[in-house]
Short mmCIF file of C-alpha atoms in Angstrom, two decimals:
data_model
loop_
_atom_site.label_atom_id
_atom_site.label_comp_id
_atom_site.label_asym_id
_atom_site.label_seq_id
_atom_site.Cartn_x
_atom_site.Cartn_y
_atom_site.Cartn_z
CA MET A 207 26.42 -9.06 6.37
CA GLY A 208 26.36 -6.42 3.64
CA TRP A 209 23.89 -9.08 1.83
CA PHE A 210 21.96 -8.72 4.85
CA ILE A 211 21.92 -5.16 4.99
CA LYS A 212 20.99 -5.00 1.59
CA PHE A 213 17.96 -7.39 1.80
CA ILE A 214 16.65 -5.93 5.39
CA ASP A 215 16.54 -2.15 3.32
CA SER A 216 15.27 -3.08 0.01
CA SER A 217 11.90 -1.75 -0.73
CA ILE A 218 10.86 -5.80 0.45
CA GLY A 219 12.99 -5.92 2.60
CA LYS A 220 11.88 -3.28 4.85
CA LYS A 221 8.13 -4.24 4.46
CA ILE A 222 9.18 -7.40 5.85
CA VAL A 223 10.62 -6.23 8.77
CA MET A 224 7.45 -4.48 9.22
CA ALA A 225 5.62 -7.20 8.60
CA LEU A 226 7.56 -9.42 11.15
CA THR A 227 7.57 -6.76 14.02
CA GLY A 228 4.13 -5.79 13.12
CA LEU A 229 3.46 -9.07 13.97
CA PHE A 230 5.21 -9.68 17.15
CA LEU A 231 3.51 -6.19 18.34
CA SER A 232 0.69 -7.54 17.79
CA ILE A 233 1.13 -10.67 19.98
CA PHE A 234 2.01 -8.53 22.74
CA LEU A 235 -1.17 -6.86 22.44
CA ILE A 236 -3.02 -10.32 22.83
CA ALA A 237 -0.44 -10.74 26.16
CA HIS A 238 -1.22 -7.31 27.19
CA LEU A 239 -4.73 -7.93 27.47
CA ALA A 240 -5.33 -10.64 29.27
CA GLY A 241 -3.47 -9.35 31.81
CA ASN A 242 -5.07 -5.58 32.06
CA LEU A 243 -8.53 -7.60 32.12
CA LEU A 244 -7.76 -8.76 35.57
CA LEU A 245 -8.46 -4.84 36.42
CA LEU A 246 -12.07 -6.10 35.75
CA ALA A 247 -11.98 -8.95 37.82
CA GLY A 248 -14.41 -7.13 40.96
CA ASP A 249 -11.63 -7.51 43.47
CA GLY A 250 -10.05 -4.01 44.45
CA GLY A 251 -7.17 -4.89 42.48
CA VAL A 252 -5.59 -7.51 44.33
CA LYS A 253 -5.57 -10.36 41.22
CA PHE A 254 -3.87 -6.75 39.14
CA GLU A 255 -1.36 -6.09 41.94
CA GLU A 256 -0.17 -9.30 42.11
CA TYR A 257 0.19 -10.01 38.21
CA ALA A 258 2.11 -6.58 37.90
CA ASN A 259 4.13 -6.63 41.00
CA PHE A 260 4.96 -10.33 38.89
CA MET A 261 5.73 -8.67 35.93
CA ALA A 262 7.56 -5.81 37.53
CA GLU A 263 9.97 -7.66 39.18
CA SER A 264 13.39 -6.91 38.27
CA GLY A 265 14.28 -10.97 38.85
CA ASN A 266 11.94 -11.84 36.21
CA ILE A 267 14.96 -12.72 33.67
CA PRO A 268 12.69 -14.08 31.05
CA VAL A 269 10.24 -10.90 31.34
CA ARG A 270 12.74 -8.74 30.80
CA ILE A 271 14.32 -10.50 27.96
CA VAL A 272 11.31 -9.62 26.56
CA GLU A 273 10.66 -6.40 27.73
CA ILE A 274 13.89 -5.45 26.03
CA ALA A 275 13.29 -7.11 22.42
CA LEU A 276 9.69 -5.67 22.79
CA PHE A 277 10.98 -2.11 22.67
CA ILE A 278 13.53 -2.56 20.08
CA LEU A 279 10.83 -3.78 18.05
CA LEU A 280 8.62 -1.48 18.44
CA ILE A 281 10.83 1.54 18.12
CA TYR A 282 12.19 -0.43 14.75
CA HIS A 283 8.48 -0.73 13.49
CA ILE A 284 8.00 3.32 14.29
CA ILE A 285 12.00 4.57 12.41
CA ASN A 286 11.15 1.97 9.46
CA GLY A 287 7.57 2.92 8.92
CA ILE A 288 8.77 6.66 8.88
CA ARG A 289 11.57 6.47 6.20
CA ILE A 290 9.05 3.88 4.08
CA THR A 291 6.24 6.77 4.16
CA SER A 292 8.89 9.50 3.75
CA ILE A 293 10.54 7.82 0.89
CA ASN A 294 7.15 7.12 -0.95
CA ARG A 295 6.45 10.22 -0.18
CA LYS A 296 9.17 11.57 -1.61
CA ALA A 297 8.11 9.43 -5.04
CA ARG A 298 5.58 11.87 -6.31
CA ASN A 299 6.69 15.96 -6.28
CA ILE A 300 3.70 16.65 -8.10
CA LYS A 301 0.61 15.41 -7.13
CA TYR A 302 -2.54 14.93 -9.11
CA LYS A 303 -4.92 17.50 -8.94
CA LYS A 304 -7.94 14.90 -8.88
CA VAL A 305 -7.45 11.41 -6.68
CA ASP A 306 -10.66 8.95 -6.04
CA ALA A 307 -8.61 7.01 -4.55
CA SER A 308 -12.06 5.32 -2.44
CA ALA A 309 -12.49 3.79 -6.31
CA ASN A 310 -9.68 1.36 -5.76
CA SER A 311 -8.36 0.88 -2.09
CA THR A 312 -9.21 1.06 1.47
CA PHE A 313 -9.31 4.17 3.72
CA PHE A 314 -7.58 1.95 6.22
CA SER A 315 -4.48 1.07 4.16
CA ARG A 316 -4.32 4.99 3.20
CA PHE A 317 -4.15 5.48 6.96
CA MET A 318 -1.33 3.62 8.12
CA ILE A 319 1.56 6.75 8.95
CA GLN A 320 -1.67 9.00 10.61
CA SER A 321 -3.30 6.09 13.01
CA GLY A 322 0.76 5.06 13.68
CA GLY A 323 1.40 8.18 14.62
CA ILE A 324 -1.99 8.64 16.81
CA ILE A 325 -0.56 5.75 18.60
CA PHE A 326 2.57 6.62 19.31
CA ILE A 327 1.78 9.56 21.23
CA PHE A 328 -0.74 7.18 22.64
CA LEU A 329 1.93 4.93 23.85
CA VAL A 330 4.18 8.16 25.25
CA ILE A 331 1.56 9.21 27.51
CA HIS A 332 0.58 5.55 28.59
CA LEU A 333 3.75 4.89 29.59
CA ARG A 334 4.66 7.76 31.55
CA SER A 335 1.25 6.90 33.22
CA PHE A 336 1.89 3.30 34.24
CA PHE A 337 5.24 1.79 33.14
CA PHE A 338 7.81 3.89 33.85
CA PRO A 339 7.26 4.69 37.07
CA TYR A 340 5.76 0.69 38.37
CA ARG A 341 9.16 -0.27 36.60
CA PHE A 342 11.71 1.89 37.53
CA SER A 343 10.40 3.63 41.52
CA HIS A 344 8.30 2.78 43.92
CA PRO A 345 4.97 5.63 43.80
CA GLU A 346 2.98 5.10 47.35
CA ILE A 347 -0.48 4.30 45.92
CA THR A 348 -0.23 0.85 43.53
CA MET A 349 -1.20 0.43 40.15
CA TYR A 350 -4.07 -0.62 40.35
CA GLU A 351 -5.44 2.84 42.32
CA ALA A 352 -2.65 4.46 39.73
CA VAL A 353 -5.10 3.04 37.04
CA LYS A 354 -8.63 4.04 38.34
CA THR A 355 -7.53 7.73 38.97
CA ALA A 356 -6.61 8.26 35.33
CA PHE A 357 -9.22 6.46 33.78
CA GLU A 358 -11.61 8.37 36.02
CA ASN A 359 -10.81 11.19 34.44
CA PRO A 360 -13.08 11.60 31.20
CA LEU A 361 -10.43 12.98 29.57
CA TYR A 362 -7.75 10.48 29.69
CA SER A 363 -10.58 8.20 29.67
CA GLY A 364 -11.19 9.45 26.40
CA PHE A 365 -8.01 9.78 24.71
CA TYR A 366 -7.49 6.43 25.39
CA VAL A 367 -10.84 4.91 23.45
CA PHE A 368 -9.62 7.22 20.46
CA ALA A 369 -6.50 6.12 20.16
CA MET A 370 -8.01 1.96 20.56
CA VAL A 371 -9.85 3.05 17.43
CA LEU A 372 -7.44 4.13 15.84
CA LEU A 373 -5.63 1.14 16.82
CA ALA A 374 -8.24 -0.91 15.35
CA PHE A 375 -7.70 0.82 12.02
CA HIS A 376 -3.99 0.08 11.93
CA LEU A 377 -4.60 -3.18 13.12
CA ASN A 378 -7.47 -3.72 10.26
CA HIS A 379 -4.87 -3.05 7.78
CA GLY A 380 -1.56 -3.99 9.38
CA VAL A 381 -2.02 -7.65 10.25
CA GLN A 382 -3.80 -8.67 6.94
CA SER A 383 -1.15 -7.05 4.75
CA ALA A 384 1.92 -9.24 7.25
CA PHE A 385 0.63 -11.69 6.35
CA GLN A 386 0.86 -10.76 2.39
CA THR A 387 3.99 -9.37 2.41
CA LEU A 388 5.08 -12.27 4.27
CA GLY A 389 3.87 -14.36 1.46
CA LEU A 390 0.66 -16.02 2.09
CA TYR A 391 -1.39 -15.37 -0.20
CA ASP A 392 -3.73 -17.18 -2.04
CA LYS A 393 -7.47 -17.15 -3.35
CA LYS A 394 -8.85 -19.37 -0.38
CA ILE A 395 -6.49 -18.11 2.76
CA THR A 396 -6.20 -14.51 1.80
CA PRO A 397 -10.50 -13.60 2.70
CA ILE A 398 -9.85 -15.88 5.90
CA ILE A 399 -7.11 -14.14 6.58
CA LYS A 400 -8.51 -10.68 6.28
CA LYS A 401 -11.62 -11.29 8.09
CA THR A 402 -9.57 -12.84 10.99
CA GLY A 403 -7.39 -10.34 10.97
CA THR A 404 -10.33 -7.33 11.02
CA ALA A 405 -11.79 -9.50 13.95
CA PHE A 406 -8.79 -9.42 15.73
CA ALA A 407 -8.27 -5.89 15.44
CA ILE A 408 -12.36 -5.80 16.80
CA ILE A 409 -12.24 -7.81 19.79
CA ILE A 410 -9.02 -6.50 20.94
CA CYS A 411 -9.38 -3.15 20.38
CA LEU A 412 -12.83 -3.04 21.80
CA ALA A 413 -11.69 -5.01 24.98
CA PHE A 414 -8.78 -2.33 25.58
CA ALA A 415 -11.17 0.46 25.48
CA ILE A 416 -13.47 -1.20 27.85
CA ILE A 417 -11.42 -1.25 30.83
CA PRO A 418 -11.16 2.78 31.03
CA LEU A 419 -15.05 3.07 30.32
CA TYR A 420 -15.80 0.65 33.36
CA PHE A 421 -13.59 3.22 35.16
CA LEU A 422 -15.13 6.08 34.21
CA MET A 423 -18.47 4.54 34.93
CA GLY A 424 -17.51 4.22 38.77
CA MET A 425 -17.96 0.49 38.65
CA GLY A 426 -13.92 0.07 39.90
CA GLU A 427 -13.91 -0.39 43.61
CA MET B 57 -26.88 5.57 -20.07
CA SER B 58 -26.57 6.10 -23.84
CA ASN B 59 -29.58 7.17 -25.88
CA GLY B 60 -26.92 7.87 -28.60
CA LYS B 61 -27.54 12.05 -27.50
CA LYS B 62 -24.39 13.86 -28.36
CA MET B 63 -22.95 15.21 -25.28
CA ASN B 64 -21.26 18.61 -24.77
CA LEU B 65 -18.28 18.19 -21.91
CA SER B 66 -16.02 20.68 -20.59
CA LEU B 67 -12.09 19.12 -19.86
CA LYS B 68 -9.45 20.53 -17.48
CA ILE B 69 -6.35 19.28 -19.47
CA TRP B 70 -2.92 19.10 -18.11
CA ARG B 71 -0.63 20.84 -20.56
CA GLN B 72 3.18 21.26 -20.61
CA ALA B 73 5.52 22.21 -23.16
CA ASP B 74 8.36 20.52 -22.66
CA LYS B 75 9.85 18.74 -19.67
CA ASN B 76 11.86 21.88 -18.08
CA SER B 77 8.76 24.02 -18.60
CA ALA B 78 6.44 24.60 -15.79
CA GLY B 79 2.99 23.00 -16.73
CA GLU B 80 -0.95 24.38 -16.00
CA PHE B 81 -4.24 23.15 -16.40
CA LYS B 82 -6.33 24.88 -18.68
CA ASP B 83 -10.09 24.61 -19.63
CA TYR B 84 -11.29 23.50 -22.91
CA THR B 85 -14.90 22.70 -23.87
CA VAL B 86 -15.60 20.05 -26.87
CA ASN B 87 -19.41 19.93 -28.18
CA ASN B 88 -21.85 17.51 -30.09
CA VAL B 89 -19.24 14.34 -28.78
CA SER B 90 -21.04 10.92 -29.67
CA PRO B 91 -21.47 8.62 -26.84
CA ASP B 92 -20.10 6.04 -29.05
CA MET B 93 -16.34 7.96 -29.40
CA SER B 94 -13.39 6.26 -27.52
CA PHE B 95 -12.14 8.74 -25.14
CA LEU B 96 -8.88 8.83 -27.52
CA GLU B 97 -11.24 9.88 -30.64
CA MET B 98 -13.28 12.88 -27.83
CA LEU B 99 -9.59 13.81 -28.07
CA ASP B 100 -9.05 13.71 -31.12
CA VAL B 101 -12.42 15.95 -31.94
CA LEU B 102 -11.07 18.55 -29.19
CA ASN B 103 -7.44 18.05 -31.14
CA GLU B 104 -8.78 18.83 -34.70
CA GLU B 105 -11.16 21.75 -32.98
CA LEU B 106 -7.34 22.92 -31.93
CA ILE B 107 -5.63 22.43 -34.43
CA ILE B 108 -8.27 24.83 -37.07
CA LYS B 109 -8.20 27.77 -34.76
CA GLY B 110 -4.52 27.54 -34.55
CA GLU B 111 -3.67 26.49 -31.54
CA GLU B 112 -1.08 23.45 -30.43
CA PRO B 113 -3.62 20.23 -30.13
CA VAL B 114 -3.22 18.11 -26.86
CA ALA B 115 -0.22 15.18 -26.64
CA PHE B 116 -1.33 11.83 -25.98
CA ASP B 117 0.77 8.70 -26.51
CA HIS B 118 -1.47 6.37 -28.25
CA ASP B 119 -0.38 3.55 -30.73
CA CYS B 120 -2.69 0.10 -30.86
CA ARG B 121 -6.48 1.75 -30.08
CA GLU B 122 -7.41 -1.75 -28.67
CA GLY B 123 -6.42 -1.99 -25.54
CA ILE B 124 -3.32 -4.11 -26.47
CA CYS B 125 -0.62 -1.98 -26.38
CA GLY B 126 -0.05 -0.22 -23.49
CA SER B 127 0.53 3.16 -24.55
CA CYS B 128 -2.19 5.10 -23.18
CA SER B 129 -1.29 6.68 -19.78
CA LEU B 130 -4.36 9.12 -19.01
CA TYR B 131 -4.97 9.87 -15.55
CA ILE B 132 -8.80 10.39 -16.19
CA ASN B 133 -11.21 12.56 -13.14
CA GLY B 134 -8.72 10.57 -10.72
CA ARG B 135 -8.61 7.32 -11.54
CA PRO B 136 -5.64 5.78 -14.25
CA HIS B 137 -7.85 4.98 -17.57
CA GLY B 138 -10.94 6.31 -16.11
CA PRO B 139 -13.47 4.84 -14.32
CA LYS B 140 -14.07 2.03 -16.01
CA ARG B 141 -12.51 -1.65 -14.34
CA GLY B 142 -10.45 -4.39 -17.02
CA VAL B 143 -9.82 -1.14 -19.64
CA THR B 144 -7.11 1.14 -20.84
CA ALA B 145 -8.40 4.67 -21.92
CA CYS B 146 -8.62 3.91 -25.18
CA GLN B 147 -11.30 0.91 -24.68
CA LEU B 148 -12.87 3.83 -22.29
CA HIS B 149 -15.95 4.94 -24.40
CA MET B 150 -17.64 8.50 -24.04
CA ARG B 151 -20.94 6.85 -22.83
CA SER B 152 -19.77 6.16 -19.76
CA PHE B 153 -19.60 9.85 -19.49
CA HIS B 154 -22.58 12.02 -18.60
CA ASP B 155 -24.04 15.40 -21.08
CA GLY B 156 -22.43 18.77 -19.39
CA GLN B 157 -19.73 16.52 -16.76
CA SER B 158 -16.40 17.88 -16.37
CA ILE B 159 -13.74 15.90 -16.90
CA VAL B 160 -9.67 16.35 -15.50
CA ILE B 161 -7.59 14.76 -17.60
CA GLU B 162 -3.67 14.25 -16.18
CA PRO B 163 -0.47 12.66 -17.32
CA TRP B 164 0.94 9.73 -14.77
CA ARG B 165 2.36 11.16 -11.53
CA ALA B 166 5.61 9.78 -10.61
CA ASN B 167 8.98 11.02 -10.54
CA ALA B 168 10.27 7.94 -12.33
CA PHE B 169 8.08 8.98 -15.26
CA PRO B 170 8.58 12.28 -16.36
CA VAL B 171 6.26 14.25 -17.96
CA VAL B 172 7.84 15.01 -21.79
CA LYS B 173 4.92 17.11 -23.30
CA ASP B 174 1.05 17.09 -21.99
CA LEU B 175 0.22 14.05 -20.91
CA ILE B 176 3.24 11.92 -22.27
CA VAL B 177 4.88 10.90 -20.18
CA ASP B 178 8.86 9.18 -20.44
CA ARG B 179 7.89 4.97 -19.09
CA SER B 180 11.70 4.27 -19.90
CA ALA B 181 12.08 3.12 -16.34
CA PHE B 182 10.19 -0.31 -17.42
CA ASP B 183 12.54 -0.48 -19.62
CA ARG B 184 15.40 -0.42 -17.12
CA ILE B 185 14.03 -2.56 -15.27
CA ILE B 186 13.64 -4.76 -17.77
CA THR B 187 17.04 -4.70 -19.09
CA ALA B 188 18.24 -4.82 -15.76
CA GLY B 189 16.94 -9.37 -15.42
CA GLY B 190 13.67 -9.23 -17.73
CA PHE B 191 14.85 -11.99 -19.98
CA VAL B 192 16.02 -15.41 -20.31
CA SER B 193 19.53 -15.79 -21.10
CA VAL B 194 19.67 -18.76 -24.22
CA ASN B 195 19.02 -18.66 -27.13
CA SER B 196 15.70 -20.59 -26.96
CA GLY B 197 15.88 -21.17 -30.77
CA GLY B 198 13.15 -22.30 -32.97
CA ALA B 199 9.63 -22.83 -31.99
CA ALA B 200 9.77 -26.04 -29.89
CA ASP B 201 7.48 -29.49 -31.09
CA ALA B 202 4.63 -29.33 -28.94
CA ASN B 203 4.81 -31.60 -25.62
CA SER B 204 8.51 -31.42 -26.09
CA ILE B 205 8.98 -29.68 -22.83
CA LEU B 206 6.54 -30.75 -20.48
CA ILE B 207 4.70 -27.83 -18.42
CA SER B 208 2.14 -28.42 -15.75
CA LYS B 209 -1.46 -26.45 -17.34
CA ASP B 210 -1.32 -24.19 -14.19
CA ASP B 211 2.09 -22.82 -14.39
CA VAL B 212 1.38 -22.42 -17.86
CA GLU B 213 -1.90 -20.46 -16.84
CA TYR B 214 0.16 -18.33 -14.23
CA ALA B 215 2.92 -17.50 -16.31
CA LEU B 216 0.43 -16.56 -19.18
CA ASP B 217 -1.80 -14.35 -16.44
CA ALA B 218 0.72 -12.69 -15.61
CA SER B 219 2.85 -12.03 -19.02
CA GLN B 220 -1.04 -9.89 -19.93
CA CYS B 221 1.48 -6.76 -18.73
CA ILE B 222 1.39 -4.36 -21.21
CA GLY B 223 3.39 -2.70 -19.34
CA CYS B 224 1.57 1.10 -19.35
CA GLY B 225 1.93 2.20 -15.39
CA ALA B 226 -0.98 2.28 -14.16
CA CYS B 227 -0.11 0.43 -11.38
CA VAL B 228 2.22 3.13 -10.62
CA ALA B 229 -0.18 6.12 -11.33
CA VAL B 230 -2.52 4.92 -9.10
CA CYS B 231 -0.60 3.70 -6.15
CA LYS B 232 -0.10 6.08 -3.33
CA ASN B 233 3.53 5.05 -2.95
CA SER B 234 3.91 5.24 -6.59
CA SER B 235 5.40 1.56 -6.59
CA ALA B 236 6.00 -0.88 -9.71
CA SER B 237 5.26 -4.22 -7.73
CA LEU B 238 2.91 -5.06 -9.96
CA PHE B 239 4.63 -4.37 -12.80
CA VAL B 240 7.50 -5.87 -11.18
CA GLY B 241 6.34 -8.47 -10.07
CA ALA B 242 4.05 -9.35 -13.02
CA LYS B 243 7.49 -9.99 -14.95
CA ILE B 244 9.01 -12.14 -12.59
CA ALA B 245 5.99 -14.10 -11.69
CA HIS B 246 5.25 -14.80 -15.81
CA LEU B 247 9.00 -16.26 -15.87
CA SER B 248 9.76 -17.58 -12.79
CA ARG B 249 7.34 -20.81 -13.06
CA LEU B 250 8.51 -21.85 -16.76
CA PRO B 251 11.44 -24.05 -17.69
CA GLN B 252 13.29 -21.36 -20.10
CA GLY B 253 12.85 -18.69 -17.12
CA SER B 254 13.31 -20.34 -13.36
CA PRO B 255 17.31 -21.21 -13.76
CA GLU B 256 17.73 -17.80 -13.10
CA ARG B 257 15.07 -16.61 -11.42
CA HIS B 258 16.87 -15.40 -8.54
CA LYS B 259 19.93 -13.40 -9.82
CA ARG B 260 16.16 -12.25 -11.91
CA ALA B 261 14.64 -10.85 -8.94
CA ILE B 262 17.70 -9.95 -7.37
CA ASN B 263 18.76 -7.50 -10.61
CA MET B 264 15.25 -6.80 -10.94
CA ILE B 265 14.82 -5.49 -7.73
CA LYS B 266 17.53 -3.64 -7.07
CA GLN B 267 16.82 -1.25 -10.70
CA MET B 268 12.90 -0.79 -9.23
CA ASP B 269 14.02 0.55 -5.79
CA LYS B 270 16.36 2.42 -7.79
CA GLU B 271 14.27 4.00 -10.38
CA GLY B 272 13.14 6.23 -7.26
CA PHE B 273 9.59 4.13 -7.43
CA GLY B 274 8.11 3.63 -3.77
CA SER B 275 7.60 0.37 -1.87
CA CYS B 276 4.62 -1.48 -1.85
CA THR B 277 2.48 -0.85 1.50
CA ASN B 278 -0.78 -3.49 0.08
CA THR B 279 -3.27 -1.03 -0.69
CA GLU B 280 -4.01 -3.35 -3.44
CA ALA B 281 -4.82 -0.16 -5.80
CA CYS B 282 -2.93 -1.81 -8.51
CA ALA B 283 -4.93 -4.27 -9.11
CA ALA B 284 -8.08 -3.09 -9.13
CA GLU B 285 -7.18 -0.81 -11.37
CA CYS B 286 -5.09 -2.99 -13.22
CA PRO B 287 -6.43 -2.49 -17.45
CA LYS B 288 -5.32 -6.60 -17.87
CA GLU B 289 -6.42 -7.10 -14.23
CA ILE B 290 -3.06 -8.39 -12.78
CA SER B 291 -3.36 -9.97 -9.88
CA MET B 292 -1.90 -8.87 -6.01
CA ASP B 293 -0.66 -12.42 -6.00
CA VAL B 294 2.34 -11.45 -8.40
CA ILE B 295 3.61 -9.12 -5.58
CA VAL B 296 3.23 -11.21 -3.46
CA THR B 297 4.99 -13.74 -5.90
CA MET B 298 8.09 -11.03 -5.74
CA ARG B 299 8.43 -11.17 -2.91
CA LYS B 300 8.82 -15.44 -2.37
CA GLU B 301 11.33 -14.76 -4.82
CA TYR B 302 12.93 -12.00 -3.70
CA MET B 303 12.76 -13.72 0.32
CA LYS B 304 14.53 -17.36 -1.55
CA ALA B 305 16.83 -15.11 -3.73
CA ILE B 306 18.75 -13.95 -0.43
CA LYS B 307 21.33 -16.70 -1.08
CA GLU B 308 22.26 -15.50 -3.75
CA MET B 309 22.53 -11.86 -2.37
CA GLU B 310 26.24 -10.44 -2.11
#
């Protein structure tokens, strides 16, 4: 096992772990969004409740396995990201007086730890509002009602939308960077991956952001 | 931009007596700079004036002054080798600046590249990475007959593109992580596909990357700033090659 630890703990190995966990989390976003869009069904939350109960059921073994994997990979992604950033920052003690970073790199690529940090704060709030209460206890109101109440608060919705913008920033660099880290790079395919990554970031985050706005505008029953 | 008119410039230059001293920025003015001078010639003019005044001239690395040796290493107005793409500081001309402009000149900043004096940094970390594996172990003998070893044109071109790296360190200097990935990638890509270099490709990747990490360079986060600023325009492709070589080498890892 020594060789494996050495591999995933090398500068390149850490980035490979970052790419694989990041792509897994991106796929999770698709599944999560698909479920959440049921909130917009306009049926007072009937379909959404069915889905939420199915997902929260203890007997649903496949979902429970994926749930545990998701948490482990998410935590690994966060800790690994913090470690990489801290090592990289320590590689230059004396900073430049003048840096013209926009001349050679995108803002998104330089903003990953900051966008990641805000997404983390969002996740803590998000999980406390919806996941933990409904997964581990039985609140009196339905999940649909909880979502509706939360999103009718402009502060809560505002922060949600803000976090989605930051998530889009994070994905815009992250998705294409992950493919590059895993070795998929050439003149033909890379421009396509970059455009697809940007489109993915915009579509996913826009779709997520529509949900709080829908309730904020009083369109939820 | 150039109309032959002489320019007056104000410079802010990092001065540091030696490795152990604390440095600081000092302001200088140079007058009557010809737009046809190279950036280094402009510094030569400044140094002549400083010598006449009895002051210590500004120390900076330079050698060939034609963009092939990789000695010059100036961080000019926030970019390695200055505002032009695909050139070294010695190939940068003063016509890229305008009269009255203020220019900040700094040494490469990375812990792996400690400042020796003023604008000169110690880049021997690169030498140690090469010593760790950037070579072919067998004696390749005299020049072989043409076409005695067949190499596909794609592989030759790929190797030659990567071999253009002059080891100047601009990639490390510009990277927000001080990563040496473009340099190490270029060396690995240069040798891995050629018949002479291919047999040792896995050991080479393992050893060079191990040394790169040991020297205290950061890791690549694909900002692609290095490829944008490389005076030899080495592509990000070599970093991807480096990763692939490293992944393939996993079975030889101990």
